[in-house]
Short mmCIF file of C-alpha atoms in Angstrom, two decimals:
data_model
loop_
_atom_site.label_atom_id
_atom_site.label_comp_id
_atom_site.label_asym_id
_atom_site.label_seq_id
_atom_site.Cartn_x
_atom_site.Cartn_y
_atom_site.Cartn_z
CA MET J 1 87.81 73.48 105.98
CA THR J 2 88.80 76.92 107.16
CA VAL J 3 89.21 79.18 104.09
CA ILE J 4 87.33 79.55 100.81
CA SER J 5 89.30 81.62 98.30
CA ILE J 6 87.66 82.95 95.13
CA GLN J 7 90.09 84.56 92.68
CA SER J 8 92.17 84.00 89.56
CA GLN J 9 94.60 81.15 88.96
CA VAL J 10 97.70 80.97 86.77
CA VAL J 11 99.61 78.03 85.31
CA HIS J 12 102.98 79.75 85.78
CA GLY J 13 103.86 82.16 88.54
CA HIS J 14 102.20 83.41 91.70
CA VAL J 15 99.16 85.69 91.55
CA GLY J 16 95.58 85.19 92.72
CA ASN J 17 94.96 81.74 94.15
CA SER J 18 98.37 80.72 92.84
CA ALA J 19 99.82 83.19 95.35
CA ALA J 20 97.35 82.48 98.16
CA VAL J 21 96.81 78.74 98.42
CA PHE J 22 100.36 77.59 99.23
CA PRO J 23 100.94 80.17 102.01
CA LEU J 24 97.63 79.19 103.61
CA GLN J 25 98.36 75.47 103.31
CA ALA J 26 101.87 76.02 104.68
CA ARG J 27 100.18 77.36 107.82
CA GLY J 28 98.20 74.11 108.09
CA ILE J 29 95.00 75.65 106.76
CA GLU J 30 92.65 73.77 104.42
CA VAL J 31 91.69 75.82 101.36
CA ALA J 32 88.84 75.50 98.87
CA ALA J 33 90.20 77.43 95.86
CA VAL J 34 87.60 78.58 93.35
CA PRO J 35 89.02 80.09 90.12
CA THR J 36 87.48 83.10 88.38
CA ALA J 37 90.07 83.12 85.57
CA LEU J 38 92.51 80.52 84.32
CA LEU J 39 95.57 82.08 82.69
CA SER J 40 98.96 80.88 81.51
CA ASN J 41 100.63 83.69 83.49
CA HIS J 42 99.96 87.19 84.77
CA PRO J 43 99.53 89.95 82.15
CA ARG J 44 102.90 91.64 82.64
CA TYR J 45 104.52 89.03 80.40
CA PRO J 46 104.75 89.70 76.64
CA THR J 47 102.05 87.06 76.01
CA MET J 48 99.23 85.55 78.03
CA ARG J 49 96.90 82.64 77.23
CA GLY J 50 93.63 81.55 78.76
CA GLY J 51 91.02 83.93 80.05
CA VAL J 52 88.19 84.77 82.41
CA LEU J 53 85.87 81.86 83.10
CA ASP J 54 82.20 81.74 82.24
CA ALA J 55 80.09 83.10 85.09
CA GLU J 56 77.75 80.10 85.05
CA PHE J 57 80.76 77.80 85.40
CA VAL J 58 81.89 79.74 88.47
CA ARG J 59 78.32 79.65 89.84
CA ASP J 60 78.32 75.86 89.40
CA LEU J 61 81.60 75.51 91.28
CA LEU J 62 80.26 77.63 94.15
CA ILE J 63 77.11 75.51 94.31
CA GLY J 64 79.43 72.51 94.62
CA VAL J 65 81.22 74.25 97.50
CA GLU J 66 77.85 74.62 99.23
CA GLU J 67 76.82 71.04 98.48
CA ARG J 68 79.96 69.72 100.16
CA GLY J 69 79.09 71.67 103.33
CA LEU J 70 82.21 73.83 103.13
CA VAL J 71 80.43 77.08 104.01
CA GLY J 72 79.38 75.82 107.42
CA SER J 73 82.95 74.92 108.39
CA CYS J 74 84.56 78.00 106.82
CA LYS J 75 86.23 80.59 109.05
CA VAL J 76 87.33 83.09 106.40
CA LEU J 77 85.97 83.69 102.90
CA ILE J 78 88.37 85.54 100.58
CA THR J 79 87.52 87.16 97.26
CA GLY J 80 90.08 88.73 94.95
CA TYR J 81 90.26 89.21 91.16
CA LEU J 82 86.79 88.53 89.72
CA GLY J 83 87.30 89.03 85.99
CA SER J 84 83.85 90.13 84.84
CA PRO J 85 80.70 91.90 86.10
CA GLU J 86 78.80 88.64 85.62
CA ILE J 87 81.18 86.77 87.93
CA ALA J 88 80.99 89.63 90.43
CA ALA J 89 77.19 89.25 90.51
CA VAL J 90 77.56 85.50 91.08
CA VAL J 91 80.04 86.09 93.90
CA ILE J 92 77.85 88.73 95.55
CA ASP J 93 74.99 86.21 95.66
CA PHE J 94 77.29 83.54 97.06
CA VAL J 95 78.69 85.84 99.78
CA ARG J 96 75.17 86.75 100.88
CA ARG J 97 74.14 83.09 101.06
CA ALA J 98 77.33 82.10 102.85
CA LYS J 99 77.02 84.80 105.50
CA ALA J 100 73.35 83.90 106.07
CA ARG J 101 74.22 80.21 106.43
CA ASN J 102 77.27 80.79 108.66
CA PRO J 103 76.90 83.94 110.79
CA LYS J 104 80.41 83.42 112.21
CA LEU J 105 81.98 83.58 108.76
CA LEU J 106 84.48 86.41 108.27
CA TYR J 107 84.36 87.85 104.75
CA LEU J 108 87.68 89.33 103.59
CA CYS J 109 87.35 91.25 100.32
CA ASP J 110 90.46 92.20 98.37
CA PRO J 111 88.95 94.74 95.93
CA VAL J 112 91.36 93.99 93.09
CA MET J 113 90.99 96.81 90.57
CA GLY J 114 94.42 98.18 89.68
CA ASP J 115 97.48 99.98 90.95
CA ALA J 116 99.03 103.41 90.76
CA ASP J 117 101.65 102.45 88.17
CA VAL J 118 99.24 100.82 85.70
CA GLY J 119 95.81 102.28 86.52
CA PHE J 120 92.74 100.05 86.23
CA TYR J 121 93.17 96.56 84.77
CA ILE J 122 89.59 95.36 85.15
CA ASN J 123 86.29 95.73 83.30
CA GLU J 124 84.98 99.31 83.61
CA ASP J 125 81.77 98.11 85.31
CA LEU J 126 83.56 96.27 88.12
CA PRO J 127 84.54 99.23 90.35
CA ALA J 128 80.89 100.08 90.94
CA LEU J 129 80.15 96.44 91.81
CA PHE J 130 82.91 96.51 94.40
CA CYS J 131 81.70 99.82 95.85
CA GLU J 132 78.02 98.95 95.89
CA GLY J 133 77.96 95.16 96.15
CA LEU J 134 80.97 93.43 97.67
CA VAL J 135 82.59 95.98 99.99
CA PRO J 136 79.38 96.66 101.96
CA LEU J 137 79.17 92.90 102.67
CA ALA J 138 82.77 92.68 103.87
CA ASP J 139 84.10 92.47 107.41
CA VAL J 140 87.65 93.19 106.25
CA ILE J 141 88.98 94.72 103.04
CA THR J 142 92.61 94.88 101.88
CA PRO J 143 92.86 97.51 99.12
CA ASN J 144 96.09 99.06 97.97
CA GLN J 145 96.22 102.85 98.12
CA PHE J 146 95.01 103.24 94.50
CA GLU J 147 92.02 100.98 95.16
CA LEU J 148 91.08 102.77 98.38
CA GLU J 149 91.10 106.07 96.51
CA HIS J 150 88.57 104.72 94.03
CA LEU J 151 86.41 103.15 96.72
CA VAL J 152 86.06 106.46 98.55
CA GLY J 153 86.13 108.81 95.56
CA ARG J 154 89.02 111.01 96.72
CA VAL J 155 92.79 110.95 97.20
CA PRO J 156 93.83 110.79 100.88
CA ALA J 157 97.43 111.95 101.18
CA THR J 158 98.06 112.15 104.95
CA VAL J 159 97.56 109.71 107.81
CA GLU J 160 94.55 111.72 109.02
CA GLU J 161 92.97 111.69 105.55
CA MET J 162 93.67 107.97 105.14
CA LEU J 163 91.99 107.14 108.45
CA ALA J 164 88.98 109.31 107.65
CA ALA J 165 88.61 107.75 104.20
CA ALA J 166 88.84 104.19 105.52
CA ARG J 167 86.44 104.84 108.40
CA GLY J 168 83.97 106.37 105.99
CA LEU J 169 83.43 102.89 104.56
CA SER J 170 81.89 101.85 107.92
CA LEU J 171 83.60 98.46 108.02
CA SER J 172 85.12 96.50 110.87
CA THR J 173 88.65 96.59 109.44
CA VAL J 174 90.31 98.27 106.45
CA VAL J 175 93.91 97.30 105.70
CA VAL J 176 95.64 99.58 103.18
CA THR J 177 98.74 98.19 101.51
CA GLY J 178 101.47 99.89 99.50
CA ALA J 179 100.74 103.34 100.92
CA HIS J 180 102.98 106.35 100.29
CA LEU J 181 101.88 109.06 102.69
CA GLN J 182 102.74 112.72 102.74
CA GLY J 183 105.75 113.37 104.95
CA SER J 184 106.89 109.75 105.01
CA PRO J 185 110.45 108.82 103.97
CA ALA J 186 110.63 108.04 100.26
CA ASP J 187 112.53 104.81 100.88
CA PHE J 188 109.81 103.32 103.11
CA VAL J 189 106.32 102.02 102.38
CA GLN J 190 103.41 101.97 104.83
CA THR J 191 100.72 99.39 105.58
CA LEU J 192 97.81 100.54 107.74
CA ALA J 193 95.14 98.57 109.59
CA ILE J 194 92.20 100.79 110.47
CA GLU J 195 89.26 99.96 112.73
CA PRO J 196 86.48 102.28 113.89
CA ARG J 197 88.26 103.18 117.15
CA ALA J 198 91.84 102.02 116.66
CA ALA J 199 94.48 102.05 113.94
CA TRP J 200 98.05 100.91 113.42
CA MET J 201 100.75 101.49 110.84
CA VAL J 202 103.81 99.46 109.86
CA SER J 203 106.65 100.99 107.85
CA THR J 204 109.04 98.76 105.91
CA PRO J 205 112.07 99.56 103.77
CA ARG J 206 111.26 99.78 100.07
CA LEU J 207 112.90 96.90 98.17
CA SER J 208 114.13 96.95 94.60
CA CYS J 209 112.11 93.95 93.36
CA HIS J 210 108.44 94.42 92.50
CA PRO J 211 106.94 91.04 91.54
CA SER J 212 103.25 90.68 90.79
CA GLY J 213 100.93 89.11 93.37
CA THR J 214 102.23 90.71 96.57
CA GLY J 215 98.76 92.02 97.43
CA ASP J 216 97.28 88.53 96.98
CA LEU J 217 100.01 87.11 99.19
CA PHE J 218 99.46 89.75 101.87
CA THR J 219 95.71 89.02 101.93
CA ALA J 220 96.37 85.29 102.32
CA LEU J 221 98.84 85.79 105.16
CA PHE J 222 96.51 88.24 106.90
CA ALA J 223 93.66 85.71 106.56
CA ALA J 224 95.89 82.95 107.96
CA ALA J 225 96.63 85.09 111.01
CA LEU J 226 92.92 85.70 111.55
CA VAL J 227 92.24 81.96 111.30
CA ASP J 228 94.88 81.50 113.99
CA GLY J 229 92.92 83.89 116.20
CA LEU J 230 95.37 86.80 116.14
CA ALA J 231 94.19 90.33 116.85
CA THR J 232 94.26 92.82 113.98
CA VAL J 233 97.55 94.45 115.00
CA ASP J 234 99.30 91.09 115.35
CA ALA J 235 97.88 89.87 112.03
CA LEU J 236 99.16 93.07 110.43
CA GLU J 237 102.68 92.58 111.76
CA ARG J 238 102.81 88.91 110.77
CA ALA J 239 101.48 89.48 107.24
CA VAL J 240 103.82 92.42 106.57
CA ALA J 241 106.81 90.45 107.84
CA GLY J 242 105.86 87.45 105.72
CA VAL J 243 105.58 89.48 102.53
CA HIS J 244 108.83 91.31 103.28
CA GLY J 245 110.64 88.00 103.78
CA VAL J 246 109.32 86.70 100.46
CA LEU J 247 110.44 89.88 98.68
CA GLU J 248 113.92 89.70 100.22
CA GLU J 249 114.27 86.09 99.08
CA THR J 250 112.94 86.98 95.64
CA GLY J 251 115.49 89.77 95.35
CA ARG J 252 118.34 87.50 96.44
CA ARG J 253 117.42 85.03 93.71
CA GLY J 254 116.88 87.70 91.06
CA SER J 255 113.51 86.13 90.28
CA TYR J 256 110.77 87.79 88.25
CA GLU J 257 108.13 85.78 90.14
CA MET J 258 107.80 85.70 93.92
CA ALA J 259 110.04 83.00 95.42
CA LEU J 260 107.15 81.49 97.36
CA ILE J 261 108.32 77.90 97.73
CA ALA J 262 111.81 78.97 98.79
CA SER J 263 110.22 81.37 101.30
CA ALA J 264 108.00 78.87 103.12
CA GLU J 265 109.99 79.30 106.33
CA HIS J 266 109.88 83.12 106.05
CA MET J 267 106.09 82.98 105.83
CA ALA J 268 105.57 80.44 108.61
CA ARG J 269 108.08 81.96 111.02
CA PRO J 270 109.17 85.44 109.92
CA GLY J 271 112.75 86.16 110.92
CA ARG J 272 111.86 89.63 112.14
CA LEU J 273 108.68 91.54 112.77
CA PHE J 274 108.32 95.21 111.95
CA PRO J 275 106.56 96.72 114.97
CA ALA J 276 103.23 98.41 114.33
CA SER J 277 102.82 101.95 115.61
CA ALA J 278 99.47 102.73 117.21
CA LEU J 279 97.88 105.80 115.68
CA PRO J 280 95.94 108.26 117.88
CA PRO J 281 92.55 106.69 118.78
CA GLY J 282 90.55 109.65 117.48
CA ALA J 283 92.64 110.35 114.38
CA GLY J 284 90.42 110.90 111.37
CA LEU J 285 87.15 110.55 113.29
CA ALA J 286 86.09 114.17 112.90
CA GLN J 287 86.51 113.97 109.14
CA THR J 288 84.71 110.67 108.67
CA PRO J 289 81.83 111.14 106.20
CA ALA J 290 78.41 109.82 107.07
CA ALA J 291 78.36 107.40 104.16
CA ASN J 292 80.43 106.06 101.30
CA THR J 293 80.09 108.43 98.37
CA ALA J 294 82.46 106.61 96.03
CA THR J 295 81.64 106.48 92.37
CA GLY J 296 84.37 103.95 91.49
#
């Protein structure tokens, strides 16, 4: 076992674990997928069935994960959409136990809260639980720009401000997806990987298709690269290229959902990598706040 992934699952389409498990398995990685919600489809359809699972049910599944010894053999633990404050509390307890049991475990938190075009789509109590509970436990987080803004309590608009905001969280690695930075070309989107003393940025052409689940896919591909032992900058390039390949294939097919199965080769062996640009080593350091002051 190499990855435990705790997030939502859908019957139709590709979001949450339904976007993450196949890409990980396609890389030869064993996955223990723990659902937090079971839905017929993602909420951008006219109707949606199912719902968030009971927190005690999720707790029971996680106890089963521990009983099977999966924590000890896990390399990366991923959390994504949690669904309720009660599930978040259960997951916080599990992450603490898992990290105590396996000190080598890398915890990758995708703080799924919302996006710029729709705002928040989670329970109003969850942002605080991310800020105060899950993010401080994480080794790596993968927020989109909207989520980073709410983690840090301000709106970074430039590269310098983005680096300062991310470094203020005092984590090993912050990867910001879907960023639109001041002065950047309107037809490109940026993805940044920020560490305490180094940072990189990848720019990719903006594509016309915008399927749900791309953040979940990016997190899975980034985790797969870490399992393979890649450095942060190489993991960034591989994950960005994989997502871009999936989006290109999705656009070619005119699909509303990500064309994951058809893109297996794109994800395993991206046809082209977008080179990451190293940002100045000290960029943003002078502005870094002493502590996270986010209110969510």
